[in-house]
Short mmCIF file of C-alpha atoms in Angstrom, two decimals:
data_model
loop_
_atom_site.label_atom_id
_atom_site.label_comp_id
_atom_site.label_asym_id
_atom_site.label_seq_id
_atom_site.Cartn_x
_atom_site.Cartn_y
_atom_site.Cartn_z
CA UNK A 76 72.15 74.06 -50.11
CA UNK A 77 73.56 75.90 -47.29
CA UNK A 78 74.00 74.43 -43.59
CA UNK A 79 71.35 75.88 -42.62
CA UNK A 80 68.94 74.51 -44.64
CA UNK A 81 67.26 70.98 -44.88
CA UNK A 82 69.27 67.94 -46.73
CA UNK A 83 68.51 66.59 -49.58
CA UNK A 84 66.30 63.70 -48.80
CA UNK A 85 63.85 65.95 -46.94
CA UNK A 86 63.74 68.73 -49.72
CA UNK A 87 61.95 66.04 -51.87
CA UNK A 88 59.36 65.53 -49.29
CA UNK A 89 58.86 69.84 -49.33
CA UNK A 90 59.44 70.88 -53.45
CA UNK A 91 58.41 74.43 -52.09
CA UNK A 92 61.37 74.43 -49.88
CA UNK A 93 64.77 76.26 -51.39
CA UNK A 94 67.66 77.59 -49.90
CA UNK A 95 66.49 80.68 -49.64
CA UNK A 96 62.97 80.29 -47.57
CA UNK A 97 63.87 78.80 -44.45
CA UNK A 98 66.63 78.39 -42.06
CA UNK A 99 66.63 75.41 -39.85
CA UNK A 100 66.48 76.59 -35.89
CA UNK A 101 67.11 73.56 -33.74
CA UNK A 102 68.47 69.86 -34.16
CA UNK A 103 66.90 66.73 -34.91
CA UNK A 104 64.72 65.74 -31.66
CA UNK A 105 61.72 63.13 -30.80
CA UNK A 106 60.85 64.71 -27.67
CA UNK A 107 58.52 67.44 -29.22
CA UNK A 108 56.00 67.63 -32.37
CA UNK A 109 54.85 70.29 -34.85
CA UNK A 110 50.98 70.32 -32.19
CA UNK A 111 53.88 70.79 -29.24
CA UNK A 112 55.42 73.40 -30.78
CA UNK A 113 52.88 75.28 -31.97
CA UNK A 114 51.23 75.28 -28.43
CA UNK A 115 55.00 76.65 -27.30
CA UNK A 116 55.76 73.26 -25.73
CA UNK A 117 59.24 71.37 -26.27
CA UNK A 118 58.68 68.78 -24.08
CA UNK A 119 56.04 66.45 -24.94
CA UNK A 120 54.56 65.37 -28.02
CA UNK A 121 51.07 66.77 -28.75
CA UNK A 122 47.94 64.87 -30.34
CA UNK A 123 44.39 64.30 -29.09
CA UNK A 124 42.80 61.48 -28.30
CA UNK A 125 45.80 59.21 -28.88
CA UNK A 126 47.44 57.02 -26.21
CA UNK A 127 51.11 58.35 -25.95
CA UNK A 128 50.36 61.75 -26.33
CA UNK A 129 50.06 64.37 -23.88
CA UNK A 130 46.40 66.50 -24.32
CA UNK A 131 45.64 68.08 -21.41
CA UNK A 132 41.92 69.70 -23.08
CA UNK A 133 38.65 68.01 -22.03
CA UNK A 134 36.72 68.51 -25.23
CA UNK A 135 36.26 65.90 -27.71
CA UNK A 136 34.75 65.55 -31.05
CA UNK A 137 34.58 62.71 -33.34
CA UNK A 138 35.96 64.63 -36.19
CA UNK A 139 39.87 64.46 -36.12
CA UNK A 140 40.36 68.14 -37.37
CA UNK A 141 37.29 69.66 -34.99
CA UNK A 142 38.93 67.28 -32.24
CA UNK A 143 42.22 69.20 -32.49
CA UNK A 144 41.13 72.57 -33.01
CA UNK A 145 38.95 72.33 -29.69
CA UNK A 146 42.29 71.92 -27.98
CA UNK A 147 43.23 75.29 -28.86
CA UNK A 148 39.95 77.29 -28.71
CA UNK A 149 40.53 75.95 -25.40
CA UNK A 150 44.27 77.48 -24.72
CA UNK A 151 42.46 80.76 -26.05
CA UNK A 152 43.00 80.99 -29.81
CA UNK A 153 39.73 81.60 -32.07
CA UNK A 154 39.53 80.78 -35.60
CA UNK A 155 40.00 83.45 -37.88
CA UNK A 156 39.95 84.45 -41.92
CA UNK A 157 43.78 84.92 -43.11
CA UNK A 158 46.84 83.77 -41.88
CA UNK A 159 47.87 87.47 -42.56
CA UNK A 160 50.32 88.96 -40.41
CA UNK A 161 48.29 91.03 -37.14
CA UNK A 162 49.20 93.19 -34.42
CA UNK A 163 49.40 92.04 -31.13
CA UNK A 164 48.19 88.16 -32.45
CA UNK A 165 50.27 84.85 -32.94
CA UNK A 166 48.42 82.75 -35.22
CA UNK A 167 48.37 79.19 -35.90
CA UNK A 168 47.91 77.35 -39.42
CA UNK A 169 47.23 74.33 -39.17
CA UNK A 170 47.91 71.95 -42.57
CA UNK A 171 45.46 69.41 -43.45
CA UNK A 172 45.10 66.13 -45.54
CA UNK A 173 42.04 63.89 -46.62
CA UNK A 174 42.12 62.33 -43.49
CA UNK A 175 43.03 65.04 -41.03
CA UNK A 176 45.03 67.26 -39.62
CA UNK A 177 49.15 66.55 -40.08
CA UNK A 178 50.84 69.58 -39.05
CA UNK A 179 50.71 72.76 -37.25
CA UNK A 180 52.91 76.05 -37.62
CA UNK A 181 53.24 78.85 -35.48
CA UNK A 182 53.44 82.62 -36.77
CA UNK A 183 56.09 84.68 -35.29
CA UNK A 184 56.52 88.22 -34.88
CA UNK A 185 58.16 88.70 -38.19
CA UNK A 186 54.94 87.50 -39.67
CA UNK A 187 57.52 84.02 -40.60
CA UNK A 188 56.54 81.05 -39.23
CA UNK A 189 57.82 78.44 -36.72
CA UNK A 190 57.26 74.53 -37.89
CA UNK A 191 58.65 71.38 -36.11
CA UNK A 192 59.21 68.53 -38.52
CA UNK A 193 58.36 65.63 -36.60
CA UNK A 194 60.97 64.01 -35.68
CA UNK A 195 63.59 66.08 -37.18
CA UNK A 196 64.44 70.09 -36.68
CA UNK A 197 62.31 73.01 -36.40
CA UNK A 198 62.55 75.44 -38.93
CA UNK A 199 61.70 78.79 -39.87
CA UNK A 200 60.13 79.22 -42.87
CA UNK A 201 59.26 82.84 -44.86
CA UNK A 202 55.68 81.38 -46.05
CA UNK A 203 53.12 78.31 -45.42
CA UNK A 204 53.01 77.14 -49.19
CA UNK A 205 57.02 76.13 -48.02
CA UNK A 206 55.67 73.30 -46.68
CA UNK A 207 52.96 72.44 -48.86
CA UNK A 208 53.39 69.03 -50.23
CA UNK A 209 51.50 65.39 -50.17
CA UNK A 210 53.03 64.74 -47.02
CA UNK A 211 51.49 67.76 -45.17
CA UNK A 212 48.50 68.77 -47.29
CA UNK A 213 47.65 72.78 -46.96
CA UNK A 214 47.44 75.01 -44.74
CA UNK A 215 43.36 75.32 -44.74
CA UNK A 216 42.16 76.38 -40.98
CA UNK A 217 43.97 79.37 -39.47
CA UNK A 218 43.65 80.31 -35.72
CA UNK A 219 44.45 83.76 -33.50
CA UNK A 220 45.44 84.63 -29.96
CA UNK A 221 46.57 87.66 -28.29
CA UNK A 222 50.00 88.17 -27.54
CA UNK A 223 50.47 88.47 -23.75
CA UNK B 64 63.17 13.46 -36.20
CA UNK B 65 60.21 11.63 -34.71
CA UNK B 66 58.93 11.94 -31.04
CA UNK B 67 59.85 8.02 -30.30
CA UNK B 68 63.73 8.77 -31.90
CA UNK B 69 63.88 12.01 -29.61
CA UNK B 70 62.59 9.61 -26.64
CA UNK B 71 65.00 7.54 -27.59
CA UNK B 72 67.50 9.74 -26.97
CA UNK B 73 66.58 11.65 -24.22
CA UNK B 74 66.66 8.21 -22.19
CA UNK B 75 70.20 7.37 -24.19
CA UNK B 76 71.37 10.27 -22.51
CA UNK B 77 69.92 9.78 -19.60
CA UNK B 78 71.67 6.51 -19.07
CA UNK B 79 75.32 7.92 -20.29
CA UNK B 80 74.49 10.42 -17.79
CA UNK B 81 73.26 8.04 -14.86
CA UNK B 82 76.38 6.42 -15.23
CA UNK B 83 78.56 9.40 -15.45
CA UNK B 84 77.40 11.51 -12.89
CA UNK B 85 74.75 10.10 -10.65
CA UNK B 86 76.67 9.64 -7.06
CA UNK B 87 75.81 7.15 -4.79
CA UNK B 88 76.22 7.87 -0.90
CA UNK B 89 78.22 5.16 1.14
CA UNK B 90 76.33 3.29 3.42
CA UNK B 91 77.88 3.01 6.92
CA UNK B 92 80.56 4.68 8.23
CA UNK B 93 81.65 8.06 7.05
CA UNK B 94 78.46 8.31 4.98
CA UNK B 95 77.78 11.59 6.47
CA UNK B 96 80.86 13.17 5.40
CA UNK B 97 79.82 12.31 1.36
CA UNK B 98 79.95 15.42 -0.72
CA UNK B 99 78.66 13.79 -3.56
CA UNK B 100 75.03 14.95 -3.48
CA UNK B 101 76.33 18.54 -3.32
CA UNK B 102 78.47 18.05 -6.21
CA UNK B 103 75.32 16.49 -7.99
CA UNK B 104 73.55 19.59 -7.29
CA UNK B 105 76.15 22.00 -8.50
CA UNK B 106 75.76 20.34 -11.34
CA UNK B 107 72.38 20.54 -11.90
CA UNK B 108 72.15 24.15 -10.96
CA UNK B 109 74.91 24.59 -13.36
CA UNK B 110 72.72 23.42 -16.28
CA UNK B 111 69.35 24.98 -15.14
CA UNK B 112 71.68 28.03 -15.60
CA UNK B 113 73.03 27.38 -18.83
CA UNK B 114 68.87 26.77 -19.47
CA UNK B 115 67.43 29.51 -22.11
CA UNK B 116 65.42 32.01 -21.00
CA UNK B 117 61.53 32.34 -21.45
CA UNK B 118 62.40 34.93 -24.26
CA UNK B 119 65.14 32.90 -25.80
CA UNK B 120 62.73 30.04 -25.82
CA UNK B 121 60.07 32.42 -27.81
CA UNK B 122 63.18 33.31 -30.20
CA UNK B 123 63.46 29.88 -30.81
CA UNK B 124 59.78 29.12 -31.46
CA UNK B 125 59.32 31.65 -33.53
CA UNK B 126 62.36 31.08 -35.51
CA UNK B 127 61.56 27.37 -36.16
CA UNK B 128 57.83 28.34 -36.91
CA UNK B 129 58.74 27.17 -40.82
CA UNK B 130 61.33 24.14 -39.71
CA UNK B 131 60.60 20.70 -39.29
CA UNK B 132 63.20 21.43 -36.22
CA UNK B 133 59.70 23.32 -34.74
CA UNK B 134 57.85 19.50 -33.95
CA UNK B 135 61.51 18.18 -32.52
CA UNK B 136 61.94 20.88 -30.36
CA UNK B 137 58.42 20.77 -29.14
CA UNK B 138 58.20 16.98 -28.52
CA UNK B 139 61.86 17.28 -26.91
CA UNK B 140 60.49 20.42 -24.48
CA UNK B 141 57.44 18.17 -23.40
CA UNK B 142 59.28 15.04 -22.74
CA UNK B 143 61.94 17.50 -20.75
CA UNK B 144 59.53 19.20 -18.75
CA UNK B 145 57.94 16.19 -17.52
CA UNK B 146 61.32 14.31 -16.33
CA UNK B 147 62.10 17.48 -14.67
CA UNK B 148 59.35 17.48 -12.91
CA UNK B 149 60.21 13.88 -11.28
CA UNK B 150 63.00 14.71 -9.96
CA UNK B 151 64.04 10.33 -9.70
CA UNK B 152 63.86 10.59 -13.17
CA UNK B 153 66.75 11.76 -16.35
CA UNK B 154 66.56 15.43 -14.63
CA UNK B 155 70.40 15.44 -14.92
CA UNK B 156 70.38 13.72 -18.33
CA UNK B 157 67.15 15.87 -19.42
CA UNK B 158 68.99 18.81 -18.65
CA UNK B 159 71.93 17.95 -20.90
CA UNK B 160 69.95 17.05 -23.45
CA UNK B 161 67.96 20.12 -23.51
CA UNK B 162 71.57 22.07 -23.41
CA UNK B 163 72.34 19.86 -25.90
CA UNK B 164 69.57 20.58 -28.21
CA UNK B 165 70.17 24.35 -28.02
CA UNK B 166 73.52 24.51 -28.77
CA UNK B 167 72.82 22.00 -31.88
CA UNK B 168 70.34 24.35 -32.94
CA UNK B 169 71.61 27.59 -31.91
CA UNK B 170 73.62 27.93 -34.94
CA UNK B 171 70.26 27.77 -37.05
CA UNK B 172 68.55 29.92 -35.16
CA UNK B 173 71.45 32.28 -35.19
CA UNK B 174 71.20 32.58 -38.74
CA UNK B 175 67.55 33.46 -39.23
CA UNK B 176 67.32 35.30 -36.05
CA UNK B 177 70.05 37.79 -38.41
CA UNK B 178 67.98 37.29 -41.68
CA UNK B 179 65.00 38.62 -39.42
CA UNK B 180 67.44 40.93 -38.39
CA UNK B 181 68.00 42.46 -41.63
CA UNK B 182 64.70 42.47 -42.79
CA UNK B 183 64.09 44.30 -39.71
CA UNK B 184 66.38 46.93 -40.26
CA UNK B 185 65.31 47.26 -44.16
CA UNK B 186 62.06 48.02 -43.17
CA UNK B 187 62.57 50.04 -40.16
CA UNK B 188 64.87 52.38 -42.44
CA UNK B 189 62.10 52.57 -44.81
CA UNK B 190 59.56 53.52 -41.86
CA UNK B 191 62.01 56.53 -40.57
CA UNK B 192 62.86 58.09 -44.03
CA UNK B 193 59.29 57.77 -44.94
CA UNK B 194 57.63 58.91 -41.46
CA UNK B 195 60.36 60.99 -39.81
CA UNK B 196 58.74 63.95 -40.78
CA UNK B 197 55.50 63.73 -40.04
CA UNK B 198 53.48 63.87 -36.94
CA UNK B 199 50.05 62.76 -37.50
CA UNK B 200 50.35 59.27 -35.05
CA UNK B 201 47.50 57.69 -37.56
CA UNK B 202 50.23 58.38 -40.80
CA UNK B 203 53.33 57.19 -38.70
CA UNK B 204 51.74 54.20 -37.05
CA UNK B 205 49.68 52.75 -40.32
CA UNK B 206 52.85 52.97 -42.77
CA UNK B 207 53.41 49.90 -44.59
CA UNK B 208 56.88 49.27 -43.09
CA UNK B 209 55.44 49.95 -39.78
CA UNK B 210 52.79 47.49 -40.35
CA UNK B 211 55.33 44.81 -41.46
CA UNK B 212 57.25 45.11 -38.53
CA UNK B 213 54.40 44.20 -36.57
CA UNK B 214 53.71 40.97 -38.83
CA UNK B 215 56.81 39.73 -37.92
CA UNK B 216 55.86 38.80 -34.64
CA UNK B 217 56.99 39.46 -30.99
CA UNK B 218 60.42 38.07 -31.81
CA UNK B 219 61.26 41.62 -32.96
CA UNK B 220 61.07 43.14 -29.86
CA UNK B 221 64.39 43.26 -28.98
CA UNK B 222 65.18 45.03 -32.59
CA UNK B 223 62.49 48.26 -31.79
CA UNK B 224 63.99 48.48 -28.19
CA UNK B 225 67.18 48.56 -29.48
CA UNK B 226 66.10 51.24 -32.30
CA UNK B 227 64.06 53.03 -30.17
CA UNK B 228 67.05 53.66 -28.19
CA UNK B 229 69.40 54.68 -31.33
CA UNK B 230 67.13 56.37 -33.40
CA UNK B 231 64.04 57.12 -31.57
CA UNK B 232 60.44 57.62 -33.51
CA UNK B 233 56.53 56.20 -32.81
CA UNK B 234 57.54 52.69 -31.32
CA UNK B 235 55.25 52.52 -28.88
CA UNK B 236 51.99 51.97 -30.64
CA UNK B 237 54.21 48.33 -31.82
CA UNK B 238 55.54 47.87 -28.50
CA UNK B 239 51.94 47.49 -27.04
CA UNK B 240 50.92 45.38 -29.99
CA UNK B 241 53.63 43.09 -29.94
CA UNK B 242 53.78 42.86 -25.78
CA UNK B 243 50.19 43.36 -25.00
CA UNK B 244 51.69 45.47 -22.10
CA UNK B 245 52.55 49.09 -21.67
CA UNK B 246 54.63 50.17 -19.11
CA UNK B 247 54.56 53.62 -19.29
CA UNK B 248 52.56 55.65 -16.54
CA UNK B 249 49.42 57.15 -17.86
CA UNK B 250 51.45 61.23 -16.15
CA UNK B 251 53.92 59.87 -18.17
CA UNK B 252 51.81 60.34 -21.81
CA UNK B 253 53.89 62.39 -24.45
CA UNK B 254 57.36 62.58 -22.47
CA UNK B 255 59.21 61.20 -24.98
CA UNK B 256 62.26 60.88 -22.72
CA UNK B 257 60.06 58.89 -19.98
CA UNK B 258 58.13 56.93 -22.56
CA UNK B 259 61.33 55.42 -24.01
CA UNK B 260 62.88 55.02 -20.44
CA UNK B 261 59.80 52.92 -19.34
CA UNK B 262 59.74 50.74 -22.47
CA UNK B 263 64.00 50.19 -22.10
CA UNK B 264 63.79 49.33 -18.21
CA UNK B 265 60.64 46.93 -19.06
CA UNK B 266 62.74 45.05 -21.98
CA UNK B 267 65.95 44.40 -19.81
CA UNK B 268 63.61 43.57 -16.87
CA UNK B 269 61.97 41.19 -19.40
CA UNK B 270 65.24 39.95 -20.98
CA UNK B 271 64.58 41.36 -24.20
CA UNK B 272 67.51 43.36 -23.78
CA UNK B 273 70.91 43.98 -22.06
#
């Protein structure tokens, strides 16, 4: 482990995660989340239909995942086959388990991606199986927007 | 201790007291200077002071909620009550008894108020190494540490304001649970900074913190 990687503790939570895949990119904060971040937004916490959480789209769906994913046809993104790296798109994965979605990352020019860990740092990380794991679920529903 | 014994008291007291401290103004001449009443009053004021507050009463409650010292202190906090309300009756004795009480007690209470204390902090480091990295509000907010927290009742309020300050996280969903309130302003939903700001002014304004 390097300092610019994840402790310990954490890597248990992500077995996918080594040294080598990912570089952490901010400190440990509460004032943003992983549906924040992957909106571009660092300063609120994201989540629909939840009190506490800052969602400023009108449509909503009883289905959790269809609930959050109308929040970002809204901003502009459309659902779209791959999370392959294209020109002149950012893309969003987002990772999903039996009950829902539980995290978001955001692709960045590189064709890496962005993730913010909850509470902790954001990080960059080379693929989406990094953070694969029982705690996130996969990375299922993939979403596109032109660059401005 | 039985009601009658803690009656018995109370009115024990009350008579040490009477005798002690309950001034008589002169009759005649000079009776208008007497400072005795004011002195009386000092007094008084003094120990309504020295009275807990409405959340160190709960703290109390709560912490006596498996001691026989529950019934004494409830029969003792009735009979109180009512002599304060008459104010020709034991309100200086009823007051030191009550201050009385508390300080006899406050050593228990001390003690489980830290074992709650612990068991707080047990579970609320189990709840941050085990939810710190998620998001999902439904995963953070239904984890089974998270969940005992909230069993514990609303005598742990002061521990998640004081957490919420130091180490931050999803405290709010217990917050409204355990208060039945929620102080944060509906512009204010998802600023973090804001949301904890509004829950620390409402705990000092409600003496659940310094």
């Amino acid at each position: 482990m390097n300092k610019h990687s994840l402790s310990g503790g954490i890597r248990k939570v992500f077995p996918n995660l080594t040294n080598n895949n990912h570089l952490i990119a901010s400190p440990k904060t509460d004032n943003y989340n992983c549906i924040a971040w992957s909106f571009e937004v660092n300063s609120k916490c994201m989540w629909p239909s939840t009190t506490g959480y800052y969602w400023p789209f009108e449509t909503i769906t009883i289905d959790p995942l269809e609930n959050m994913l109308a929040g970002y046809l809204e901003n502009g993104y459309e659902k779209c086959d791959s999370p392959d790296l294209e020109a002149g798109f950012k893309k969003v994965a987002i990772y999903v388990g039996p009950e829902g979605p539980r995290h978001a990352a955001l692709q960045l020019e590189s064709g890496k991606w962005t993730s913010k860990l909850g509470n902790l740092e954001d990080i960059q990380h080379d693929t989406l199986e990094c953070l694969e794991s029982e705690a996130y679920g996969k990375a299922v529903v993939f979403l596109r927007k032109r660059r401005n | 201790m039985t009601t009658s014994n803690i009656e018995k008291r109370i009115r024990d007291t009350a008579r040490s007291s009477e005798e002690n401290f309950i001034l008589e103004p002169d009759e005649g001449e000079g009776a208008g200077d007497w400072q005795g009443a004011d002195v009386l009053n000092r007094e008084i004021q003094d120990l309504v002071d020295r009275l807990p507050n409405e959340h160190q009463i709960e703290l109390f409650i709560d912490s006596l909620r498996t001691s026989d010292l529950r019934d004494e202190f409830n029969s003792l906090l009735i009979d109180v009550i009512s002599a304060i309300k008459d104010p020709n009756l034991y309100r200086l004795s009823c007051l030191y008894a009550l201050n009385n009480w508390f300080s006899k007690t406050s050593e228990i209470v001390t003690h489980k108020t830290i074992s709650k204390s612990m068991v707080f902090k047990k579970q609320a480091d189990t709840w941050h190494k085990e939810t710190d990295h998620l998001s999902s509000p439904q995963l953070i907010t239904s984890h089974e540490a998270y969940l005992k927290i909230i069993s514990m009742g609303a005598s742990v309020i002061p521990f998640i304001l004081q957490d919420l300050h130091k180490r931050g996280g999803n405290w709010y969903v217990a917050l409204r649970m355990l208060s039945d309130q929620d102080p944060v302003p509906p512009e204010a939903q998802g600023n973090i900074p804001l949301m904890k700001e509004s829950w620390l002014i409402w705990g000092r304004e409600n003496g659940y913190i310094e």
